[in-house]
PDB file of C-alpha atoms in Angstrom:
ATOM      1  CA  UNK A   1       6.677 -29.358  -1.734  1.00  0.00           C
ATOM      2  CA  UNK A   2       7.540 -26.928   1.049  1.00  0.00           C
ATOM      3  CA  UNK A   3       8.020 -29.303   4.309  1.00  0.00           C
ATOM      4  CA  UNK A   4       8.017 -26.003   6.406  1.00  0.00           C
ATOM      5  CA  UNK A   5       5.616 -26.185   9.096  1.00  0.00           C
ATOM      6  CA  UNK A   6       4.936 -22.363   9.168  1.00  0.00           C
ATOM      7  CA  UNK A   7       2.724 -21.439   6.366  1.00  0.00           C
ATOM      8  CA  UNK A   8       1.606 -17.840   5.449  1.00  0.00           C
ATOM      9  CA  UNK A   9      -1.829 -17.226   6.523  1.00  0.00           C
ATOM     10  CA  UNK A  10      -3.114 -13.844   5.553  1.00  0.00           C
ATOM     11  CA  UNK A  11      -5.064 -12.033   7.842  1.00  0.00           C
ATOM     12  CA  UNK A  12      -7.887  -9.391   7.740  1.00  0.00           C
ATOM     13  CA  UNK A  13      -6.880  -5.817   8.049  1.00  0.00           C
ATOM     14  CA  UNK A  14      -7.640  -4.354  11.788  1.00  0.00           C
ATOM     15  CA  UNK A  15     -10.157  -1.850  10.549  1.00  0.00           C
ATOM     16  CA  UNK A  16     -11.300  -3.566   7.421  1.00  0.00           C
ATOM     17  CA  UNK A  17     -10.875  -2.664   4.003  1.00  0.00           C
ATOM     18  CA  UNK A  18     -10.474   0.730   2.728  1.00  0.00           C
ATOM     19  CA  UNK A  19     -13.567   2.123   0.239  1.00  0.00           C
ATOM     20  CA  UNK A  20     -12.188   2.832  -2.921  1.00  0.00           C
ATOM     21  CA  UNK A  21     -11.772   6.262  -3.670  1.00  0.00           C
ATOM     22  CA  UNK A  22     -13.701   6.273  -7.179  1.00  0.00           C
ATOM     23  CA  UNK A  23     -13.879  10.035  -7.768  1.00  0.00           C
ATOM     24  CA  UNK A  24     -10.343  10.615  -6.904  1.00  0.00           C
ATOM     25  CA  UNK A  25     -11.355  13.091  -4.299  1.00  0.00           C
ATOM     26  CA  UNK A  26      -7.911  12.279  -2.294  1.00  0.00           C
ATOM     27  CA  UNK A  27      -5.920  12.103  -5.487  1.00  0.00           C
ATOM     28  CA  UNK A  28      -3.903  15.349  -4.768  1.00  0.00           C
ATOM     29  CA  UNK A  29      -3.110  14.318  -1.092  1.00  0.00           C
ATOM     30  CA  UNK A  30      -1.913  11.048  -2.423  1.00  0.00           C
ATOM     31  CA  UNK A  31       0.121  12.821  -4.973  1.00  0.00           C
ATOM     32  CA  UNK A  32       1.625  14.941  -2.392  1.00  0.00           C
ATOM     33  CA  UNK A  33       2.582  12.166  -0.158  1.00  0.00           C
ATOM     34  CA  UNK A  34       4.133  10.081  -3.407  1.00  0.00           C
ATOM     35  CA  UNK A  35       6.183  13.529  -4.042  1.00  0.00           C
ATOM     36  CA  UNK A  36       7.254  13.632  -0.575  1.00  0.00           C
ATOM     37  CA  UNK A  37       8.539   9.940  -0.539  1.00  0.00           C
ATOM     38  CA  UNK A  38      10.526  10.588  -3.722  1.00  0.00           C
ATOM     39  CA  UNK A  39      12.231  13.670  -2.581  1.00  0.00           C
ATOM     40  CA  UNK A  40      13.105  11.606   0.964  1.00  0.00           C
ATOM     41  CA  UNK A  41      14.587   8.576  -0.933  1.00  0.00           C
ATOM     42  CA  UNK A  42      11.475   6.954   0.123  1.00  0.00           C
ATOM     43  CA  UNK A  43      12.167   7.275   3.855  1.00  0.00           C
ATOM     44  CA  UNK A  44       8.568   7.353   5.413  1.00  0.00           C
ATOM     45  CA  UNK A  45       9.179   9.079   8.673  1.00  0.00           C
ATOM     46  CA  UNK A  46       9.685  12.193   6.610  1.00  0.00           C
ATOM     47  CA  UNK A  47       6.526  11.944   5.060  1.00  0.00           C
ATOM     48  CA  UNK A  48       4.073  11.580   7.949  1.00  0.00           C
ATOM     49  CA  UNK A  49       2.597  15.091   7.952  1.00  0.00           C
ATOM     50  CA  UNK A  50       1.669  14.252   4.228  1.00  0.00           C
ATOM     51  CA  UNK A  51       0.212  10.596   5.242  1.00  0.00           C
ATOM     52  CA  UNK A  52      -1.969  12.006   7.602  1.00  0.00           C
ATOM     53  CA  UNK A  53      -3.234  14.842   5.613  1.00  0.00           C
ATOM     54  CA  UNK A  54      -4.009  11.936   3.351  1.00  0.00           C
ATOM     55  CA  UNK A  55      -5.838  10.067   5.840  1.00  0.00           C
ATOM     56  CA  UNK A  56      -7.687  13.082   7.184  1.00  0.00           C
ATOM     57  CA  UNK A  57      -8.791  13.579   3.375  1.00  0.00           C
ATOM     58  CA  UNK A  58     -10.349  10.065   3.448  1.00  0.00           C
ATOM     59  CA  UNK A  59     -12.161  10.732   6.952  1.00  0.00           C
ATOM     60  CA  UNK A  60     -13.527  13.943   5.984  1.00  0.00           C
ATOM     61  CA  UNK A  61     -15.088  12.274   2.864  1.00  0.00           C
ATOM     62  CA  UNK A  62     -16.209   9.221   4.153  1.00  0.00           C
ATOM     63  CA  UNK A  63     -13.725   7.178   2.621  1.00  0.00           C
ATOM     64  CA  UNK A  64     -12.406   5.831   5.980  1.00  0.00           C
ATOM     65  CA  UNK A  65     -14.064   5.734   9.665  1.00  0.00           C
ATOM     66  CA  UNK A  66     -12.876   8.656  11.922  1.00  0.00           C
ATOM     67  CA  UNK A  67     -10.336   7.687  14.387  1.00  0.00           C
ATOM     68  CA  UNK A  68      -8.038   9.477  16.664  1.00  0.00           C
ATOM     69  CA  UNK A  69      -4.728  10.082  15.131  1.00  0.00           C
ATOM     70  CA  UNK A  70      -3.308   8.655  17.933  1.00  0.00           C
ATOM     71  CA  UNK A  71      -4.756   5.217  17.275  1.00  0.00           C
ATOM     72  CA  UNK A  72      -3.048   5.432  13.900  1.00  0.00           C
ATOM     73  CA  UNK A  73       0.501   5.986  14.996  1.00  0.00           C
ATOM     74  CA  UNK A  74       0.608   9.689  14.560  1.00  0.00           C
ATOM     75  CA  UNK A  75       1.593  10.846  18.246  1.00  0.00           C
ATOM     76  CA  UNK A  76       2.856  14.186  17.325  1.00  0.00           C
ATOM     77  CA  UNK A  77      -0.063  15.670  17.128  1.00  0.00           C
ATOM     78  CA  UNK A  78      -3.261  14.116  18.942  1.00  0.00           C
ATOM     79  CA  UNK A  79      -6.028  15.758  17.128  1.00  0.00           C
ATOM     80  CA  UNK A  80      -9.037  14.189  18.166  1.00  0.00           C
ATOM     81  CA  UNK A  81     -11.445  13.692  15.267  1.00  0.00           C
ATOM     82  CA  UNK A  82     -14.549  12.426  16.855  1.00  0.00           C
TER      83      UNK A  82
ATOM     84  CA  UNK B   1     -33.550 -89.945  30.858  1.00  0.00           C
ATOM     85  CA  UNK B   2     -29.890 -88.939  31.334  1.00  0.00           C
ATOM     86  CA  UNK B   3     -30.564 -86.745  28.393  1.00  0.00           C
ATOM     87  CA  UNK B   4     -33.061 -84.632  30.533  1.00  0.00           C
ATOM     88  CA  UNK B   5     -30.716 -84.873  33.254  1.00  0.00           C
ATOM     89  CA  UNK B   6     -28.289 -83.304  30.851  1.00  0.00           C
ATOM     90  CA  UNK B   7     -30.374 -80.810  29.814  1.00  0.00           C
ATOM     91  CA  UNK B   8     -31.175 -79.894  33.096  1.00  0.00           C
ATOM     92  CA  UNK B   9     -27.653 -79.328  34.424  1.00  0.00           C
ATOM     93  CA  UNK B  10     -26.971 -77.484  31.085  1.00  0.00           C
ATOM     94  CA  UNK B  11     -29.674 -75.109  31.962  1.00  0.00           C
ATOM     95  CA  UNK B  12     -28.761 -74.661  35.513  1.00  0.00           C
ATOM     96  CA  UNK B  13     -25.564 -74.063  34.337  1.00  0.00           C
ATOM     97  CA  UNK B  14     -26.094 -71.677  31.615  1.00  0.00           C
ATOM     98  CA  UNK B  15     -28.244 -69.993  34.299  1.00  0.00           C
ATOM     99  CA  UNK B  16     -25.204 -69.724  36.634  1.00  0.00           C
ATOM    100  CA  UNK B  17     -23.222 -68.254  34.309  1.00  0.00           C
ATOM    101  CA  UNK B  18     -25.835 -65.675  32.721  1.00  0.00           C
ATOM    102  CA  UNK B  19     -26.378 -63.207  35.419  1.00  0.00           C
ATOM    103  CA  UNK B  20     -22.574 -62.533  36.339  1.00  0.00           C
ATOM    104  CA  UNK B  21     -21.553 -62.199  32.692  1.00  0.00           C
ATOM    105  CA  UNK B  22     -24.900 -60.227  31.521  1.00  0.00           C
ATOM    106  CA  UNK B  23     -24.144 -57.687  33.803  1.00  0.00           C
ATOM    107  CA  UNK B  24     -20.460 -57.374  33.227  1.00  0.00           C
ATOM    108  CA  UNK B  25     -21.101 -57.081  29.650  1.00  0.00           C
ATOM    109  CA  UNK B  26     -23.639 -54.767  29.990  1.00  0.00           C
ATOM    110  CA  UNK B  27     -21.564 -52.835  32.013  1.00  0.00           C
ATOM    111  CA  UNK B  28     -18.634 -52.919  29.624  1.00  0.00           C
ATOM    112  CA  UNK B  29     -20.875 -51.905  26.845  1.00  0.00           C
ATOM    113  CA  UNK B  30     -22.084 -48.794  28.499  1.00  0.00           C
ATOM    114  CA  UNK B  31     -18.086 -47.927  29.008  1.00  0.00           C
ATOM    115  CA  UNK B  32     -17.606 -48.308  25.364  1.00  0.00           C
ATOM    116  CA  UNK B  33     -20.532 -46.501  24.176  1.00  0.00           C
ATOM    117  CA  UNK B  34     -19.334 -43.527  26.593  1.00  0.00           C
ATOM    118  CA  UNK B  35     -15.615 -43.798  25.316  1.00  0.00           C
ATOM    119  CA  UNK B  36     -17.066 -43.789  21.870  1.00  0.00           C
ATOM    120  CA  UNK B  37     -19.502 -40.655  22.640  1.00  0.00           C
ATOM    121  CA  UNK B  38     -16.702 -38.651  24.554  1.00  0.00           C
ATOM    122  CA  UNK B  39     -14.435 -39.327  21.691  1.00  0.00           C
ATOM    123  CA  UNK B  40     -16.567 -38.127  18.801  1.00  0.00           C
ATOM    124  CA  UNK B  41     -17.440 -35.098  21.119  1.00  0.00           C
ATOM    125  CA  UNK B  42     -14.053 -34.367  21.566  1.00  0.00           C
ATOM    126  CA  UNK B  43     -13.069 -34.706  17.903  1.00  0.00           C
ATOM    127  CA  UNK B  44     -15.976 -32.010  16.957  1.00  0.00           C
ATOM    128  CA  UNK B  45     -14.538 -29.748  20.071  1.00  0.00           C
ATOM    129  CA  UNK B  46     -11.228 -29.870  18.966  1.00  0.00           C
ATOM    130  CA  UNK B  47     -11.769 -27.624  16.010  1.00  0.00           C
ATOM    131  CA  UNK B  48     -12.695 -24.363  17.857  1.00  0.00           C
ATOM    132  CA  UNK B  49     -10.418 -25.422  20.963  1.00  0.00           C
ATOM    133  CA  UNK B  50      -7.760 -25.636  18.481  1.00  0.00           C
ATOM    134  CA  UNK B  51      -8.323 -22.483  16.619  1.00  0.00           C
ATOM    135  CA  UNK B  52      -8.569 -20.697  20.398  1.00  0.00           C
ATOM    136  CA  UNK B  53      -4.986 -22.303  21.113  1.00  0.00           C
ATOM    137  CA  UNK B  54      -3.685 -21.162  17.741  1.00  0.00           C
ATOM    138  CA  UNK B  55      -4.756 -17.711  18.025  1.00  0.00           C
ATOM    139  CA  UNK B  56      -3.390 -17.302  21.573  1.00  0.00           C
ATOM    140  CA  UNK B  57       0.083 -18.949  21.320  1.00  0.00           C
ATOM    141  CA  UNK B  58       0.799 -17.903  17.312  1.00  0.00           C
ATOM    142  CA  UNK B  59       1.455 -21.695  16.787  1.00  0.00           C
ATOM    143  CA  UNK B  60       1.741 -22.536  12.667  1.00  0.00           C
ATOM    144  CA  UNK B  61       2.112 -18.820  11.938  1.00  0.00           C
ATOM    145  CA  UNK B  62      -1.245 -17.864  12.804  1.00  0.00           C
ATOM    146  CA  UNK B  63      -1.434 -14.056  13.997  1.00  0.00           C
ATOM    147  CA  UNK B  64      -3.226 -13.026  16.796  1.00  0.00           C
ATOM    148  CA  UNK B  65      -6.920 -11.906  16.426  1.00  0.00           C
ATOM    149  CA  UNK B  66      -7.053  -9.875  19.166  1.00  0.00           C
ATOM    150  CA  UNK B  67      -7.625  -6.138  18.363  1.00  0.00           C
ATOM    151  CA  UNK B  68      -6.185  -3.773  20.823  1.00  0.00           C
ATOM    152  CA  UNK B  69      -7.275  -0.240  19.904  1.00  0.00           C
ATOM    153  CA  UNK B  70      -4.627   0.716  22.391  1.00  0.00           C
ATOM    154  CA  UNK B  71      -1.970  -1.064  20.617  1.00  0.00           C
ATOM    155  CA  UNK B  72      -0.822   1.236  18.094  1.00  0.00           C
ATOM    156  CA  UNK B  73      -1.342   4.404  20.251  1.00  0.00           C
ATOM    157  CA  UNK B  74       1.147   2.569  23.026  1.00  0.00           C
ATOM    158  CA  UNK B  75       3.673   0.891  20.561  1.00  0.00           C
ATOM    159  CA  UNK B  76       7.098   2.417  20.607  1.00  0.00           C
ATOM    160  CA  UNK B  77       9.121   2.899  17.356  1.00  0.00           C
ATOM    161  CA  UNK B  78      12.361   1.053  17.126  1.00  0.00           C
ATOM    162  CA  UNK B  79      14.621   3.506  15.471  1.00  0.00           C
ATOM    163  CA  UNK B  80      17.768   0.882  15.332  1.00  0.00           C
ATOM    164  CA  UNK B  81      15.927  -1.572  13.164  1.00  0.00           C
ATOM    165  CA  UNK B  82      15.506   0.175   9.817  1.00  0.00           C
ATOM    166  CA  UNK B  83      13.568  -2.015   7.433  1.00  0.00           C
ATOM    167  CA  UNK B  84      13.171  -1.922   3.739  1.00  0.00           C
ATOM    168  CA  UNK B  85       9.485  -2.974   2.682  1.00  0.00           C
ATOM    169  CA  UNK B  86       9.578  -3.790  -0.855  1.00  0.00           C
ATOM    170  CA  UNK B  87       6.093  -4.071  -2.543  1.00  0.00           C
ATOM    171  CA  UNK B  88       5.223  -6.554  -5.394  1.00  0.00           C
ATOM    172  CA  UNK B  89       1.620  -6.628  -7.762  1.00  0.00           C
ATOM    173  CA  UNK B  90       0.579  -9.661  -9.378  1.00  0.00           C
ATOM    174  CA  UNK B  91      -2.910 -10.585 -11.179  1.00  0.00           C
ATOM    175  CA  UNK B  92      -4.456 -13.832 -11.768  1.00  0.00           C
ATOM    176  CA  UNK B  93      -4.257 -15.178 -15.093  1.00  0.00           C
ATOM    177  CA  UNK B  94      -7.687 -14.298 -16.177  1.00  0.00           C
ATOM    178  CA  UNK B  95      -7.492 -10.846 -14.665  1.00  0.00           C
ATOM    179  CA  UNK B  96      -7.552  -7.925 -16.969  1.00  0.00           C
ATOM    180  CA  UNK B  97      -6.498  -4.911 -14.839  1.00  0.00           C
ATOM    181  CA  UNK B  98      -3.318  -3.514 -14.849  1.00  0.00           C
ATOM    182  CA  UNK B  99      -2.267  -3.518 -11.497  1.00  0.00           C
ATOM    183  CA  UNK B 100       0.905  -2.084 -10.052  1.00  0.00           C
ATOM    184  CA  UNK B 101       2.710  -0.686  -6.850  1.00  0.00           C
ATOM    185  CA  UNK B 102       2.857   3.297  -6.968  1.00  0.00           C
ATOM    186  CA  UNK B 103       6.381   2.947  -5.064  1.00  0.00           C
ATOM    187  CA  UNK B 104       8.963   0.262  -5.352  1.00  0.00           C
ATOM    188  CA  UNK B 105       9.956   0.018  -1.474  1.00  0.00           C
ATOM    189  CA  UNK B 106       9.509   2.574   1.573  1.00  0.00           C
ATOM    190  CA  UNK B 107      12.248   2.894   4.325  1.00  0.00           C
ATOM    191  CA  UNK B 108      10.532   2.536   7.662  1.00  0.00           C
ATOM    192  CA  UNK B 109      10.873   1.128  11.280  1.00  0.00           C
ATOM    193  CA  UNK B 110       9.103  -1.187  13.381  1.00  0.00           C
ATOM    194  CA  UNK B 111       6.784   0.408  15.402  1.00  0.00           C
ATOM    195  CA  UNK B 112       5.744   2.972  13.085  1.00  0.00           C
ATOM    196  CA  UNK B 113       2.592   3.321  10.949  1.00  0.00           C
ATOM    197  CA  UNK B 114       3.241   3.767   7.238  1.00  0.00           C
ATOM    198  CA  UNK B 115       0.996   4.544   3.959  1.00  0.00           C
ATOM    199  CA  UNK B 116       1.763   2.854   0.644  1.00  0.00           C
ATOM    200  CA  UNK B 117      -0.151   2.947  -2.590  1.00  0.00           C
ATOM    201  CA  UNK B 118      -0.994   0.536  -5.419  1.00  0.00           C
ATOM    202  CA  UNK B 119      -2.807   1.563  -8.495  1.00  0.00           C
ATOM    203  CA  UNK B 120      -5.299  -0.413 -10.636  1.00  0.00           C
ATOM    204  CA  UNK B 121      -6.901   0.342 -13.749  1.00  0.00           C
ATOM    205  CA  UNK B 122      -9.249  -1.534 -16.094  1.00  0.00           C
ATOM    206  CA  UNK B 123      -8.313  -1.042 -19.289  1.00  0.00           C
ATOM    207  CA  UNK B 124     -11.352  -3.043 -21.063  1.00  0.00           C
ATOM    208  CA  UNK B 125     -15.107  -1.698 -21.887  1.00  0.00           C
ATOM    209  CA  UNK B 126     -16.983  -3.448 -19.614  1.00  0.00           C
ATOM    210  CA  UNK B 127     -16.849  -3.235 -15.211  1.00  0.00           C
ATOM    211  CA  UNK B 128     -14.807  -5.737 -13.871  1.00  0.00           C
ATOM    212  CA  UNK B 129     -14.775  -6.968 -10.060  1.00  0.00           C
ATOM    213  CA  UNK B 130     -11.709  -7.764  -8.376  1.00  0.00           C
ATOM    214  CA  UNK B 131     -10.846  -9.178  -5.113  1.00  0.00           C
ATOM    215  CA  UNK B 132      -7.373  -9.498  -3.467  1.00  0.00           C
ATOM    216  CA  UNK B 133      -5.223 -11.546  -1.304  1.00  0.00           C
ATOM    217  CA  UNK B 134      -1.388 -10.811  -0.548  1.00  0.00           C
ATOM    218  CA  UNK B 135       1.512 -12.594   0.875  1.00  0.00           C
ATOM    219  CA  UNK B 136       4.596 -11.645   3.263  1.00  0.00           C
ATOM    220  CA  UNK B 137       8.109 -12.786   2.269  1.00  0.00           C
ATOM    221  CA  UNK B 138       9.766 -14.029   4.372  1.00  0.00           C
ATOM    222  CA  UNK B 139       6.735 -15.906   5.636  1.00  0.00           C
ATOM    223  CA  UNK B 140       7.998 -15.500   9.532  1.00  0.00           C
ATOM    224  CA  UNK B 141       7.818 -11.881   9.058  1.00  0.00           C
ATOM    225  CA  UNK B 142       4.056 -12.200   8.060  1.00  0.00           C
ATOM    226  CA  UNK B 143       3.529 -12.710  11.773  1.00  0.00           C
ATOM    227  CA  UNK B 144       4.578  -9.066  12.431  1.00  0.00           C
ATOM    228  CA  UNK B 145       2.866  -7.359   9.541  1.00  0.00           C
ATOM    229  CA  UNK B 146       0.190  -5.798  10.581  1.00  0.00           C
ATOM    230  CA  UNK B 147      -2.427  -4.060   8.226  1.00  0.00           C
ATOM    231  CA  UNK B 148      -4.335  -1.641   9.790  1.00  0.00           C
ATOM    232  CA  UNK B 149      -6.432  -1.021   6.704  1.00  0.00           C
ATOM    233  CA  UNK B 150      -6.166  -1.905   2.961  1.00  0.00           C
ATOM    234  CA  UNK B 151      -7.986  -2.928   0.171  1.00  0.00           C
ATOM    235  CA  UNK B 152      -7.811  -6.682   0.336  1.00  0.00           C
ATOM    236  CA  UNK B 153     -10.293  -9.550   0.768  1.00  0.00           C
ATOM    237  CA  UNK B 154     -13.130  -7.411  -0.279  1.00  0.00           C
ATOM    238  CA  UNK B 155     -14.665  -7.183  -3.716  1.00  0.00           C
ATOM    239  CA  UNK B 156     -13.671  -4.390  -5.629  1.00  0.00           C
ATOM    240  CA  UNK B 157     -15.342  -2.993  -8.704  1.00  0.00           C
ATOM    241  CA  UNK B 158     -13.342  -0.723 -11.372  1.00  0.00           C
ATOM    242  CA  UNK B 159     -15.878   0.402 -14.121  1.00  0.00           C
ATOM    243  CA  UNK B 160     -14.617   0.309 -17.606  1.00  0.00           C
ATOM    244  CA  UNK B 161     -11.426   2.238 -17.983  1.00  0.00           C
ATOM    245  CA  UNK B 162     -11.600   3.625 -14.501  1.00  0.00           C
ATOM    246  CA  UNK B 163      -8.284   4.178 -12.696  1.00  0.00           C
ATOM    247  CA  UNK B 164      -8.078   4.216  -8.893  1.00  0.00           C
ATOM    248  CA  UNK B 165      -5.419   4.408  -5.891  1.00  0.00           C
ATOM    249  CA  UNK B 166      -5.364   1.731  -3.487  1.00  0.00           C
ATOM    250  CA  UNK B 167      -3.640   2.501   0.018  1.00  0.00           C
ATOM    251  CA  UNK B 168      -2.182   0.279   2.063  1.00  0.00           C
ATOM    252  CA  UNK B 169      -1.855   1.228   5.770  1.00  0.00           C
ATOM    253  CA  UNK B 170       0.313  -1.022   7.771  1.00  0.00           C
ATOM    254  CA  UNK B 171       3.361  -1.320  10.395  1.00  0.00           C
ATOM    255  CA  UNK B 172       5.416  -3.814  11.769  1.00  0.00           C
ATOM    256  CA  UNK B 173       5.277  -4.746  15.184  1.00  0.00           C
ATOM    257  CA  UNK B 174       7.945  -4.010  17.370  1.00  0.00           C
ATOM    258  CA  UNK B 175       7.649  -7.476  18.705  1.00  0.00           C
ATOM    259  CA  UNK B 176       9.911  -8.450  15.593  1.00  0.00           C
ATOM    260  CA  UNK B 177      12.959  -7.264  17.654  1.00  0.00           C
ATOM    261  CA  UNK B 178      12.269 -10.486  20.042  1.00  0.00           C
ATOM    262  CA  UNK B 179      12.335 -12.827  16.786  1.00  0.00           C
ATOM    263  CA  UNK B 180      15.575 -14.470  16.492  1.00  0.00           C
ATOM    264  CA  UNK B 181      14.589 -16.251  13.489  1.00  0.00           C
ATOM    265  CA  UNK B 182      14.568 -12.636  11.888  1.00  0.00           C
ATOM    266  CA  UNK B 183      17.341 -11.241  13.146  1.00  0.00           C
ATOM    267  CA  UNK B 184      19.437 -10.919   9.999  1.00  0.00           C
ATOM    268  CA  UNK B 185      16.143  -9.927   7.913  1.00  0.00           C
ATOM    269  CA  UNK B 186      16.194  -6.218   6.554  1.00  0.00           C
ATOM    270  CA  UNK B 187      13.986  -6.528   3.735  1.00  0.00           C
ATOM    271  CA  UNK B 188      10.122  -7.619   3.594  1.00  0.00           C
ATOM    272  CA  UNK B 189       8.388  -7.917   0.806  1.00  0.00           C
ATOM    273  CA  UNK B 190       4.641  -7.187   0.401  1.00  0.00           C
ATOM    274  CA  UNK B 191       2.983  -9.129  -2.705  1.00  0.00           C
ATOM    275  CA  UNK B 192      -0.606  -8.077  -3.746  1.00  0.00           C
ATOM    276  CA  UNK B 193      -2.490 -10.114  -6.328  1.00  0.00           C
ATOM    277  CA  UNK B 194      -5.689  -9.432  -7.756  1.00  0.00           C
ATOM    278  CA  UNK B 195      -8.036 -12.050  -9.093  1.00  0.00           C
ATOM    279  CA  UNK B 196     -11.329 -11.468 -11.082  1.00  0.00           C
ATOM    280  CA  UNK B 197     -13.965 -12.056  -8.590  1.00  0.00           C
ATOM    281  CA  UNK B 198     -15.154 -15.041 -10.300  1.00  0.00           C
ATOM    282  CA  UNK B 199     -12.178 -16.947 -10.245  1.00  0.00           C
ATOM    283  CA  UNK B 200     -11.355 -16.152  -6.852  1.00  0.00           C
ATOM    284  CA  UNK B 201     -10.524 -19.308  -4.925  1.00  0.00           C
ATOM    285  CA  UNK B 202     -12.218 -19.077  -1.348  1.00  0.00           C
ATOM    286  CA  UNK B 203      -9.232 -20.915   0.223  1.00  0.00           C
ATOM    287  CA  UNK B 204      -7.256 -17.595   0.136  1.00  0.00           C
ATOM    288  CA  UNK B 205      -9.309 -15.858   2.410  1.00  0.00           C
ATOM    289  CA  UNK B 206      -8.198 -15.705   5.770  1.00  0.00           C
ATOM    290  CA  UNK B 207      -9.843 -17.793   8.227  1.00  0.00           C
ATOM    291  CA  UNK B 208     -11.821 -16.259  10.799  1.00  0.00           C
TER     292      UNK B 208
END
């Protein structure tokens, strides 16, 4: 029995659930991102561009609500997607 | 004769006692009933009040539900605190999907959003609906683990022999720097578990 008073409570995601990419429309972007991660020893800050491109792909195909990248933590380029 | 007198005196005594004590009894009863109503009302009100208190103060590990859209845009990355995020995948006992993380771990810093992937495949000949929940270890780090978007808590359906990539987009709150309990933590593990929808225990879902 865990006597710790602090119990983990899962919380819902801020922007809800990603719809599944059933048709693999953004698979190539995912692959590019994963390759980048492998090359940079899984240092995610080296692969911001690829991550952004993946999310952009999702937005373009209605697999993600369009959002200003500034609000998604991508500060370098503030492309307005609305 | 004496009997009558006694009865009279008894009755007058009884009369002299009753008005005062009847009034007092009634007042007391009203107070008690009012108190009972107040206590019952308070115990019903305590549920939402406590919830508000918890969300405001973060007591007991509850994370803040105030979703500030500016927060992500304004948060500052903390390069002096590199963290390793490990990814774990589990399935419920009766869940027939193959579910695995696409990366074992990612290096990041608090305040920077990160993208990670899981892969799920339905190897059977029938569609299966899954639903997932997640866990963060150490528990205390869960307070700072903010998911912007993921695939959890909603039913996801995979057709026979279908395989999908499931992204998780998250960040570690820079506030983690101010938590002394986590000062020596450099690894946080994110663990997702997929269940078949019919077997899913609703108590895993977040209380909203």
